[in-house]
Coordinates of C-alpha atoms and ligand atoms in Angstrom, one line a residue:
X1 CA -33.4 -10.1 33.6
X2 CA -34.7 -10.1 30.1
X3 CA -37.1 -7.5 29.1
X4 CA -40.7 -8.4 27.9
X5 CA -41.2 -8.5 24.2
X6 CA -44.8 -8.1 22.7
X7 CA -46.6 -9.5 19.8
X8 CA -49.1 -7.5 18.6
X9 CA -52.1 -9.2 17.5
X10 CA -55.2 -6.4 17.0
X11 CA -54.4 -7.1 13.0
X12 CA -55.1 -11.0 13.7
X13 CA -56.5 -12.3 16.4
X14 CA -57.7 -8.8 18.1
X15 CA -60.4 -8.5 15.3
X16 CA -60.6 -12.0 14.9
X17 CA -62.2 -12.1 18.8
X18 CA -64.0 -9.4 18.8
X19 CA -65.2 -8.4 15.3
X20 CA -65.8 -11.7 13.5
X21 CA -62.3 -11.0 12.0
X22 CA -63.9 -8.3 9.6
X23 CA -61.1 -5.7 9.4
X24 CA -60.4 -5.2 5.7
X25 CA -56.7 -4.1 4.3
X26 CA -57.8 -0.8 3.4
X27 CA -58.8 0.0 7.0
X28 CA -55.4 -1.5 8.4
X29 CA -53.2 0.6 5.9
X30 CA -53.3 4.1 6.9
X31 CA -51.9 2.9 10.1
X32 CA -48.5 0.8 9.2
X33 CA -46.0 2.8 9.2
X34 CA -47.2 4.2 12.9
X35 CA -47.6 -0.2 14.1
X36 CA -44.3 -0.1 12.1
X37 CA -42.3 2.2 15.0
X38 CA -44.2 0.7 18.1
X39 CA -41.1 -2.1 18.6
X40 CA -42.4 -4.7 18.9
X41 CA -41.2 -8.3 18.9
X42 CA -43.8 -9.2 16.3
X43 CA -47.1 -8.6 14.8
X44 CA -49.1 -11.2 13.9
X45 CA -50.9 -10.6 11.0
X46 CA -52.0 -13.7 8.5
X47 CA -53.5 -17.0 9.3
X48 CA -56.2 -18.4 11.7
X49 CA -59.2 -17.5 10.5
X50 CA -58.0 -14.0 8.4
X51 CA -57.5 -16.2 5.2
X52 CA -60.9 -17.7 5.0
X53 CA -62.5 -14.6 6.2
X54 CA -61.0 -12.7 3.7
X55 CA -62.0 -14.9 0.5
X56 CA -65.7 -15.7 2.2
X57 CA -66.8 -12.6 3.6
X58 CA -64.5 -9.8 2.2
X59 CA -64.0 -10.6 -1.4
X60 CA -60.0 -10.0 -0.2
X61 CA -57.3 -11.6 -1.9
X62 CA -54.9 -13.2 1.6
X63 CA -51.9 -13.5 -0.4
X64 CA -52.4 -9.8 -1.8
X65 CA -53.3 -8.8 1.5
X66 CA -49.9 -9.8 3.0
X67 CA -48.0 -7.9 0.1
X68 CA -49.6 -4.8 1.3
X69 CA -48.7 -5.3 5.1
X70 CA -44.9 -6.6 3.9
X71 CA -44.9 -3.6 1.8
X72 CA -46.0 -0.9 4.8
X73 CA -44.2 -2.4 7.4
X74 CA -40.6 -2.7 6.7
X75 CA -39.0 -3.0 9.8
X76 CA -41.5 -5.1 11.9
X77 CA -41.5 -9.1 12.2
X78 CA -44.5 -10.5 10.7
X79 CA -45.9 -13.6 12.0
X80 CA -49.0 -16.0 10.7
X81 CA -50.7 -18.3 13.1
X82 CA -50.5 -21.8 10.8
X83 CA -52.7 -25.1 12.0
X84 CA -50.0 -27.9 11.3
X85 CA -50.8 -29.7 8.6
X86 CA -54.5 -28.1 8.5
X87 CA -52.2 -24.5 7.3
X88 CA -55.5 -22.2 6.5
X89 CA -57.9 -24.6 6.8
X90 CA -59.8 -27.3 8.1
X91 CA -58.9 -30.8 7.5
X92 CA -55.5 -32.3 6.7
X93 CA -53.9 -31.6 3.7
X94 CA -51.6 -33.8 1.7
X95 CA -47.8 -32.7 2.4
X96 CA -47.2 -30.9 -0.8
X97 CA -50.1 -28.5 -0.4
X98 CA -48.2 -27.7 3.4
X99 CA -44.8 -27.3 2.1
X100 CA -46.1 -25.0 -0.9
X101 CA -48.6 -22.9 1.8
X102 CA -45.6 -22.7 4.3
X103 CA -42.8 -21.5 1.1
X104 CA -45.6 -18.9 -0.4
X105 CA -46.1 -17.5 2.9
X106 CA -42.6 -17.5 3.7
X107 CA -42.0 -15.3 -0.1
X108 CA -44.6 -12.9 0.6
X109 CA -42.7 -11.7 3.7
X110 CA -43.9 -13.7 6.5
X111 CA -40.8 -14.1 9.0
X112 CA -42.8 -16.1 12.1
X113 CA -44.6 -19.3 11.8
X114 CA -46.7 -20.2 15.1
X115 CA -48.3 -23.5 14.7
X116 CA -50.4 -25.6 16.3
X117 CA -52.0 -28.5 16.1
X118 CA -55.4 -28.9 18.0
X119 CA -54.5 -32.6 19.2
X120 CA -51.1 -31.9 20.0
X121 CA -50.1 -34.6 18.0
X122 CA -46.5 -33.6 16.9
X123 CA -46.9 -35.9 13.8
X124 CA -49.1 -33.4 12.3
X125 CA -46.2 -30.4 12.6
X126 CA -43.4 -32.5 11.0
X127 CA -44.2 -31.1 7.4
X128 CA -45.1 -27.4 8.2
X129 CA -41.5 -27.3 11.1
X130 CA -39.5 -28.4 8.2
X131 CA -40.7 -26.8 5.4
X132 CA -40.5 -23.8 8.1
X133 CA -36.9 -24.1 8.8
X134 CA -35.8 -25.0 5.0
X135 CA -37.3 -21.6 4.4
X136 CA -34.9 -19.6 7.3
X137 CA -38.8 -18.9 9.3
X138 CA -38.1 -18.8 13.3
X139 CA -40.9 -21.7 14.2
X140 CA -42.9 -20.9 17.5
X141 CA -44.5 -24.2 17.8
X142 CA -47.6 -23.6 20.4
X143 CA -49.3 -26.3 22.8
X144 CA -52.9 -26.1 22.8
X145 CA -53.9 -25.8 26.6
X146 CA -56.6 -27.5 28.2
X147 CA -57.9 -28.9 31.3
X148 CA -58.8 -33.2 31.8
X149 CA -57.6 -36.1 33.7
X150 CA -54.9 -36.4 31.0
X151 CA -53.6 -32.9 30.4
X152 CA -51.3 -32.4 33.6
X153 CA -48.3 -30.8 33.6
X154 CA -45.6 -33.6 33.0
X155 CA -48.2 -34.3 29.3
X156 CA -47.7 -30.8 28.0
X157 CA -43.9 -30.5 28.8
X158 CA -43.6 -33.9 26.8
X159 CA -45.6 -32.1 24.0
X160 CA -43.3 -29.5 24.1
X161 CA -40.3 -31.6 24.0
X162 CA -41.4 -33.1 20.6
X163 CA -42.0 -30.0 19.2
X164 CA -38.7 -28.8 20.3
X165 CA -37.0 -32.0 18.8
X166 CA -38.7 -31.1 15.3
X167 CA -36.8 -28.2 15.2
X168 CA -39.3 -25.3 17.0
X169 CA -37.3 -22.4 18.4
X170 CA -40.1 -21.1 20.5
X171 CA -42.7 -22.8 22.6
X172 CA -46.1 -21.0 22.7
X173 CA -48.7 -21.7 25.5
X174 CA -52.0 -21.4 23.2
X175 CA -54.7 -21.1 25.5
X176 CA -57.6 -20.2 23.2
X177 CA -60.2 -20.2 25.6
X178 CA -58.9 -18.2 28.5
X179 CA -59.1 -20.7 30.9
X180 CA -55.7 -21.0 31.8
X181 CA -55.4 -19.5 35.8
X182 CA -52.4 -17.4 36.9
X183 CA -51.2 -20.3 39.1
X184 CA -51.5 -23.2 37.1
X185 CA -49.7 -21.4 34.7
X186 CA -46.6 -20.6 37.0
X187 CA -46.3 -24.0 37.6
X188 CA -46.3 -24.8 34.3
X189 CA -44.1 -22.0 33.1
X190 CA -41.7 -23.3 36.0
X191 CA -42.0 -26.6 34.9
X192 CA -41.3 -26.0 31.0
X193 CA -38.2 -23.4 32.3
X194 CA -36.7 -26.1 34.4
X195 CA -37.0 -29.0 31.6
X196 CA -35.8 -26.7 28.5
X197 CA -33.7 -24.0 30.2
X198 CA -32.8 -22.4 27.1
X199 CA -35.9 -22.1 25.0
X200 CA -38.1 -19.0 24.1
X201 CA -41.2 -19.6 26.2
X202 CA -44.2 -17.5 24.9
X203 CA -47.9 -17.1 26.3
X204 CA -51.0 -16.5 24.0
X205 CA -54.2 -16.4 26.7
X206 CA -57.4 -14.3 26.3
X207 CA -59.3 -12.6 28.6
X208 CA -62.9 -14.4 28.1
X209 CA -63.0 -15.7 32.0
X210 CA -61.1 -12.0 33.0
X211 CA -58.0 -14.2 34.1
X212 CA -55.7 -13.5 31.2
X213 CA -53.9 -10.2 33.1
X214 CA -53.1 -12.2 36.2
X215 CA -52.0 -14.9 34.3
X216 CA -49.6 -12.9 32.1
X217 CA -48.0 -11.7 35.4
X218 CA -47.4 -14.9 37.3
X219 CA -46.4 -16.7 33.6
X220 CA -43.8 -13.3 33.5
X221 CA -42.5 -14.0 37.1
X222 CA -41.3 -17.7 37.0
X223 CA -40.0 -17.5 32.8
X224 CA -42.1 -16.4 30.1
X225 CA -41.0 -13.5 27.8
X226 CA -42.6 -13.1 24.8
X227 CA -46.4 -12.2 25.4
X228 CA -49.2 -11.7 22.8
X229 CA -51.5 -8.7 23.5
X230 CA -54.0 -6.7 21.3
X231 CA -54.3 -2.7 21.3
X232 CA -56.7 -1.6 23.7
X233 CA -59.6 -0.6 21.2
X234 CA -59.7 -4.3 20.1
X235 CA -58.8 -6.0 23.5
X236 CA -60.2 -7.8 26.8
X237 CA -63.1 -9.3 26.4
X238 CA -63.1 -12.4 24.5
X239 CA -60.0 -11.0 22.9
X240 CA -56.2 -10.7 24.1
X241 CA -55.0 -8.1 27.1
X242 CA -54.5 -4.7 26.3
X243 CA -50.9 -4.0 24.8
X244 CA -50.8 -0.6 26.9
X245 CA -52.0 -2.3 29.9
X246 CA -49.2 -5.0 29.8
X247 CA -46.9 -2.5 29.1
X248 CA -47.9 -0.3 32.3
X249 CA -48.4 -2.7 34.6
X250 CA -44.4 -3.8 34.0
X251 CA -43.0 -0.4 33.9
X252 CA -40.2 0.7 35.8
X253 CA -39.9 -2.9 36.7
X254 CA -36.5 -5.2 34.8
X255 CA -39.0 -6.4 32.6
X256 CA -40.2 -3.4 31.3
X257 CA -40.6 -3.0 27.1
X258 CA -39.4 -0.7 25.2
X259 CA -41.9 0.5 23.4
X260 CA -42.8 3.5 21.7
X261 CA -45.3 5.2 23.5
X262 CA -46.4 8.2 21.2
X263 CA -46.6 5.8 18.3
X264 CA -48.8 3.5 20.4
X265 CA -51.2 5.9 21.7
X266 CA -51.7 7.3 18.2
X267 CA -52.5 3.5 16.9
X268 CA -54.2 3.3 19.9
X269 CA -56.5 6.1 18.8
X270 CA -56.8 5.2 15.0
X271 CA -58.4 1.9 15.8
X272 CA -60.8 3.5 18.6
X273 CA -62.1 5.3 15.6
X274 CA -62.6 1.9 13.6
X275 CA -64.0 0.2 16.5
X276 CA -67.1 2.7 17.7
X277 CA -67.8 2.6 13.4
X278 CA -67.8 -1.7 14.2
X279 CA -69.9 -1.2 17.4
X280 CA -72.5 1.0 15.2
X281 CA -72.7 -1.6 12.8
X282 CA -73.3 -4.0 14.9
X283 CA -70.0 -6.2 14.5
X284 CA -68.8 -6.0 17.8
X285 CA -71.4 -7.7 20.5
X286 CA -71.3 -6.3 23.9
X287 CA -71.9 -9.7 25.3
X288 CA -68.5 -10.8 24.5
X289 CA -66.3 -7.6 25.8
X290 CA -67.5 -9.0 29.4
X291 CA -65.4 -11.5 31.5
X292 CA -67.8 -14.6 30.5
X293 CA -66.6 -16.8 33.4
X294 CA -69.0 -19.9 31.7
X295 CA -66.1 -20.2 29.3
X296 CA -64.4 -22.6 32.1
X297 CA -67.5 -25.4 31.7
X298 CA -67.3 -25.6 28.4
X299 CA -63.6 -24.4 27.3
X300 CA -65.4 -24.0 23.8
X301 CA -63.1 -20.7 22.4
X302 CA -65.3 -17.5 21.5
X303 CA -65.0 -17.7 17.7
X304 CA -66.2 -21.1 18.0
X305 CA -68.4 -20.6 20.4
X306 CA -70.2 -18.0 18.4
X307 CA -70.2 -20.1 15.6
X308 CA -72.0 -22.8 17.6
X309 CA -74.7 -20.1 19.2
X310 CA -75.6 -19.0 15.7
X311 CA -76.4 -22.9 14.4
X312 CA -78.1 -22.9 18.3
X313 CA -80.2 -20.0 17.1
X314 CA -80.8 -21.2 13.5
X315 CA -82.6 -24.3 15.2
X316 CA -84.5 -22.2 17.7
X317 CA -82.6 -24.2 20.8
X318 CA -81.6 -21.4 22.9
X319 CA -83.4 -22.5 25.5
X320 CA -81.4 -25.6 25.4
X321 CA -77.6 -24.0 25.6
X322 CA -76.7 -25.1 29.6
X323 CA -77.6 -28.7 28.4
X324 CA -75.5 -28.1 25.0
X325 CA -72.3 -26.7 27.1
X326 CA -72.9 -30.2 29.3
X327 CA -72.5 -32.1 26.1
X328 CA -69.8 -30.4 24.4
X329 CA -67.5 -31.8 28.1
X330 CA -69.2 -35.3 27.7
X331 CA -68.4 -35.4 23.7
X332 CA -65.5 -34.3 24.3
X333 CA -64.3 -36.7 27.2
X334 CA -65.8 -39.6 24.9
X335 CA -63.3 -37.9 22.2
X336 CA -60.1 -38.3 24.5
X337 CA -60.5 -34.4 26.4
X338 CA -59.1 -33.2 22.7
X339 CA -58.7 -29.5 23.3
X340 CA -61.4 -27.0 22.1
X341 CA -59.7 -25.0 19.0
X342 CA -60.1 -25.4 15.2
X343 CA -60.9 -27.5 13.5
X344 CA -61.6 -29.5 16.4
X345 CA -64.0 -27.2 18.6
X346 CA -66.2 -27.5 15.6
X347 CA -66.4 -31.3 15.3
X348 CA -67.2 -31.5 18.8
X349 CA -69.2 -28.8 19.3
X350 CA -71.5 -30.0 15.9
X351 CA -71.7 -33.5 17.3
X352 CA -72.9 -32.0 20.9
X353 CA -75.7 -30.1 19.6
X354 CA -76.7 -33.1 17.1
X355 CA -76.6 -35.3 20.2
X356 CA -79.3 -32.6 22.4
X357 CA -81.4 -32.0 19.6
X358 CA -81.5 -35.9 18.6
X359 CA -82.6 -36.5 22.2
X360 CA -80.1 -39.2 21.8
X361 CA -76.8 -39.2 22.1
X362 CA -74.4 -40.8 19.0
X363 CA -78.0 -41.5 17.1
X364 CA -76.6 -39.3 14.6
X365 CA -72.8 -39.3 14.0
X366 CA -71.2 -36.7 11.6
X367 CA -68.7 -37.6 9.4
X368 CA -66.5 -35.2 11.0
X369 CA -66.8 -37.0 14.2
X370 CA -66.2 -40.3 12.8
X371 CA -63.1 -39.3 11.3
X372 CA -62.0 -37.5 14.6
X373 CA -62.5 -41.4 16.2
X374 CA -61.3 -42.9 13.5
X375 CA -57.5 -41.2 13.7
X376 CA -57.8 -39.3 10.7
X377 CA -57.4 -35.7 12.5
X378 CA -53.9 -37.2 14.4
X379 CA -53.6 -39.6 17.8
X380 CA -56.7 -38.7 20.3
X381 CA -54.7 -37.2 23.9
X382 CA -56.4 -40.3 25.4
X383 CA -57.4 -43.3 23.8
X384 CA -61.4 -43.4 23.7
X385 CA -62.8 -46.4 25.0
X386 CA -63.0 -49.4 23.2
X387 CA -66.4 -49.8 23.2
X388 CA -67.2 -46.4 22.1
X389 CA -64.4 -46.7 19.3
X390 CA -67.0 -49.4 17.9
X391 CA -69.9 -47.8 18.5
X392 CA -68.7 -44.9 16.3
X393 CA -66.4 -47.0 12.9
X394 CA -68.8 -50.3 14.0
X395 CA -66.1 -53.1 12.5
X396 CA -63.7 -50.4 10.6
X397 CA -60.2 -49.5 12.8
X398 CA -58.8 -46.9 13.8
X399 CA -55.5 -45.8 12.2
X400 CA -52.3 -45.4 13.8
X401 CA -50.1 -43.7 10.8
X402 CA -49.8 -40.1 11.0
X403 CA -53.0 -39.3 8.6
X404 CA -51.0 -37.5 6.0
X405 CA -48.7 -40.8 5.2
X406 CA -51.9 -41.5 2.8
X407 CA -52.9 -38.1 1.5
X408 CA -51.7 -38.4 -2.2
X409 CA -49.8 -35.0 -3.4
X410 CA -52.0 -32.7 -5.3
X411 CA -50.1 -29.6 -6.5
X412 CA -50.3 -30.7 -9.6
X413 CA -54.0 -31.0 -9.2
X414 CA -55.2 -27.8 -8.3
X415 CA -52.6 -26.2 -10.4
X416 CA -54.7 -27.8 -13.4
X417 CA -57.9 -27.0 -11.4
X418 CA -57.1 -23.5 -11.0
X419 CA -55.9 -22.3 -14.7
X420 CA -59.5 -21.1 -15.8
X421 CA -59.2 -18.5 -12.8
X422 CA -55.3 -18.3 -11.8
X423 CA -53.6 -14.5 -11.7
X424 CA -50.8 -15.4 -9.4
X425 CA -48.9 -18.4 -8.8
X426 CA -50.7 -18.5 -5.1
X427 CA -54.3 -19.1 -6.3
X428 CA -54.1 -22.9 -6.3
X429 CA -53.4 -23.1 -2.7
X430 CA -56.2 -20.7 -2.4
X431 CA -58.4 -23.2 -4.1
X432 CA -56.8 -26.5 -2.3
X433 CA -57.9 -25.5 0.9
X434 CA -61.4 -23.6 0.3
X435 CA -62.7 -25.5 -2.7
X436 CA -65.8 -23.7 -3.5
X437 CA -65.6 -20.6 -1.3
X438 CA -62.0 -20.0 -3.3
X439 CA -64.1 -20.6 -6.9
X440 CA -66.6 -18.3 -6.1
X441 CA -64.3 -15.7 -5.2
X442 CA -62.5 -16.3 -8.1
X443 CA -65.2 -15.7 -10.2
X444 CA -66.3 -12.4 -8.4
X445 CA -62.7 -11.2 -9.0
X446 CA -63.0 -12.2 -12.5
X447 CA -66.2 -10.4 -13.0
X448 CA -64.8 -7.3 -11.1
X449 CA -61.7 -7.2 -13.4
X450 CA -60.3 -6.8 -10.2
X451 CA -56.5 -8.1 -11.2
X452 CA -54.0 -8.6 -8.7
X453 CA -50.3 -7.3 -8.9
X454 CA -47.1 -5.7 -6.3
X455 CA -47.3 -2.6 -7.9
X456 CA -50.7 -1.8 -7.1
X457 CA -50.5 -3.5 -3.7
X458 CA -48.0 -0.3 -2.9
X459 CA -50.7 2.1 -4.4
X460 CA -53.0 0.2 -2.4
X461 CA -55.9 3.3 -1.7
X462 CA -56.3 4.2 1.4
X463 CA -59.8 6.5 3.0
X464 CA -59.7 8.5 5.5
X465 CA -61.9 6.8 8.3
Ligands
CO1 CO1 -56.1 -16.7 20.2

């Protein structure tokens, strides 16, 4: 029976659930070389919401930051969670601005490449898979799970099928939200094992509905061997389970990892220190390190959500949040049940809240929106209705061609577009997907003198905390 092999994620998707993704290089460095002789399959460390996190709220270079964690962990697998042909960001870029993000990633030591994409649409992985493979990356392609009429079992194994026929070597269950229960999922894993015998099947679920640890173990039973979990300081909760509890609960069992325990207890500890410093300053929220079981209504994941609650706040509409959760599922039943995770959460979630606070629903439609309708994000997971389809484009169609075929290349653009500003050959990818939030970092780095290069990524200084 093949042992369980972990992906660590508190560098990623740990601090991305449960501290607005605010952990900065200098805090992650000291402890490398101690993640470094843990053992695990992989750490995830680059991608989701890290890159624009880093350039909006951090004044971080992304690239330079995965320099320094290629440079301090040596023996470790690193892995970046990509969004198809989204890569960083939020809306489809053309092909050449994938393959380049996908090659630059893959040179500055990336060795992993999960990707999504939030429709499932296998259209929008072509470019990233390829690219992927041309570059000697191992592709875990991930389905997005979610519950509606059309997401049964049979739909996802189909999904995966594609991915696998684009040249994925792992299939990933992505289940954002947490929703996923420990049954459905053995049915599921059972499903996928019996259909692609001889495929890595992985499972990425997070504890918001307090499901995720019995879900791991039934997913474990029936196939799955590769699971993502965080370190305990920055697990459970809205985040990923605990790395030592996953660890525990399959020891002295056939699946049990081998994993280092002094070294983990010792990161273990190091990131306690950072977290009670988070909780202080008020980056952590105690309402999301509770199982939040309102998570299953909704299905909206926590960053999201978050996201959502603050423009809630801004307009003064708390008071208005259970009817906001009931039309984020009509919205999104209207939008073909696409599943809740970037960019798409956002476009649904925007359009629900517009709806409640217009009083009526579709009075105001955001351009997002339309463009969701309209094809431009990739092929709904059910068709909308007709007559919906018109009230939304009125006479305009929607398109049927994978919504890259008419993204003209621009490489050549934002390499002209970034010369003023550029120290690395990296920066115009920086600027093709953030636009202005890339610009004004540029300029702050410009004004900092603040220069980027290897060398000092190795002398990169490190405080005590
Ligand atoms: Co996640």
């Amino acid at each position: 029976m093949p042992k369980l092999k972990l992906t660590e994620t508190i560098l990623r998707d740990g601090q991305q659930s449960l501290a607005m993704t605010r952990m900065t290089t200098e805090e992650m460095v000291p402890i490398l070389p101690t993640l470094d002789r843990v053992g695990y399959h992989s750490l995830e460390v680059f991608g989701g919401a890290t890159f624009d996190v880093c350039l909006r709220y951090l004044n971080e270079d992304p690239w330079h930051r995965l320099r320094v964690l290629r440079a301090n962990l040596p023996s470790s697998q690193l892995q970046m969670l990509f969004r198809g042909q989204s890569a960083f960001g939020y809306r489809h870029y053309p092909d050449d601005i994938v393959q380049s993000t996908v090659q630059r990633a893959a040179a500055g030591g990336i060795d992993i490449m999960r990707v999504y994409d939030a429709l499932n649409d296998y259209r929008n992985l072509e470019t990233a898979i390829a690219t992927a493979k041309r570059e000697r990356l191992t592709v875990s392609a991930a389905i997005c799970y979610t519950e509606s009429p059309v997401h049964t079992t049979e739909y996802f194994v189909n999904v995966a099928k594609e991915y696998i026929n684009l040249g994925a070597d792992a299939i990933c269950i992505k289940d954002a939200s947490g929703i996923l229960r420990p049954y459905e999922a053995y049915q599921l894993v059972k499903a996928l094992r019996a259909e692609l015998p001889s495929v890595q099947l992985q499972l990425h679920t997070h504890t918001t509905a307090g499901l995720a640890a019995m879900t791991v173990l039934k997913a474990v039973e029936i196939g799955v061997e590769y699971v993502d979990t965080a370190l305990s300081p920055f697990a459970e909760g809205s985040s990923l389970p605990a790395t030592e509890a996953m660890t525990s609960a399959f020891a002295n069992t056939p699946y049990a990892p081998t994993l280092d325990g002094t070294a983990l207890e010792e990161a273990a500890l190091y990131f306690s220190q950072i977290r009670t410093r988070y909780i202080k300053e008020g980056l952590i929220s105690p309402d999301i390190l509770r199982a939040n079981p309102e998570v299953c209504v909704h299905q909206m994941p926590t960053g999201t959500y978050s996201q959502l609650f603050e423009q809630v706040c801004r307009m003064d509409a708390t008071d208005r949040l259970p009817e906001i959760y009931e039309e984020i599922c009509r919205v999104r039943a209207d939008a073909g049940y696409a599943s809740l995770v970037t960019p798409i959460a956002q476009v649904i979630g925007t359009q629900a809240l517009r709806n409640v606070l217009d009083g009526e629903r579709y009075k105001t439609v955001t351009p997002d929106f339309r463009a969701l309708i309209g094809g431009s994000y990739g092929r709904l997971p059910a068709p909308a209705e007709p007559i919906f389809v018109k009230q939304i484009l009125g006479d305009e169609l929607p398109i049927s061609y994978r919504p890259a075929d008419k993204l003209l290349g621009a490489v050549e653009k934002y390499r002209n577009l970034v010369a003023p500003y550029a120290e690395q050959d990296e920066d115009f990818l920086t600027l093709a997907m953030f636009e202005d939030v890339a610009k004004h970092y540029f300029e702050e780095r410009k004004r900092q003198k603040y220069h980027l290069d290897f060398a000092a990524s190795k002398a990169f200084p490190v405080h005590p905390i």
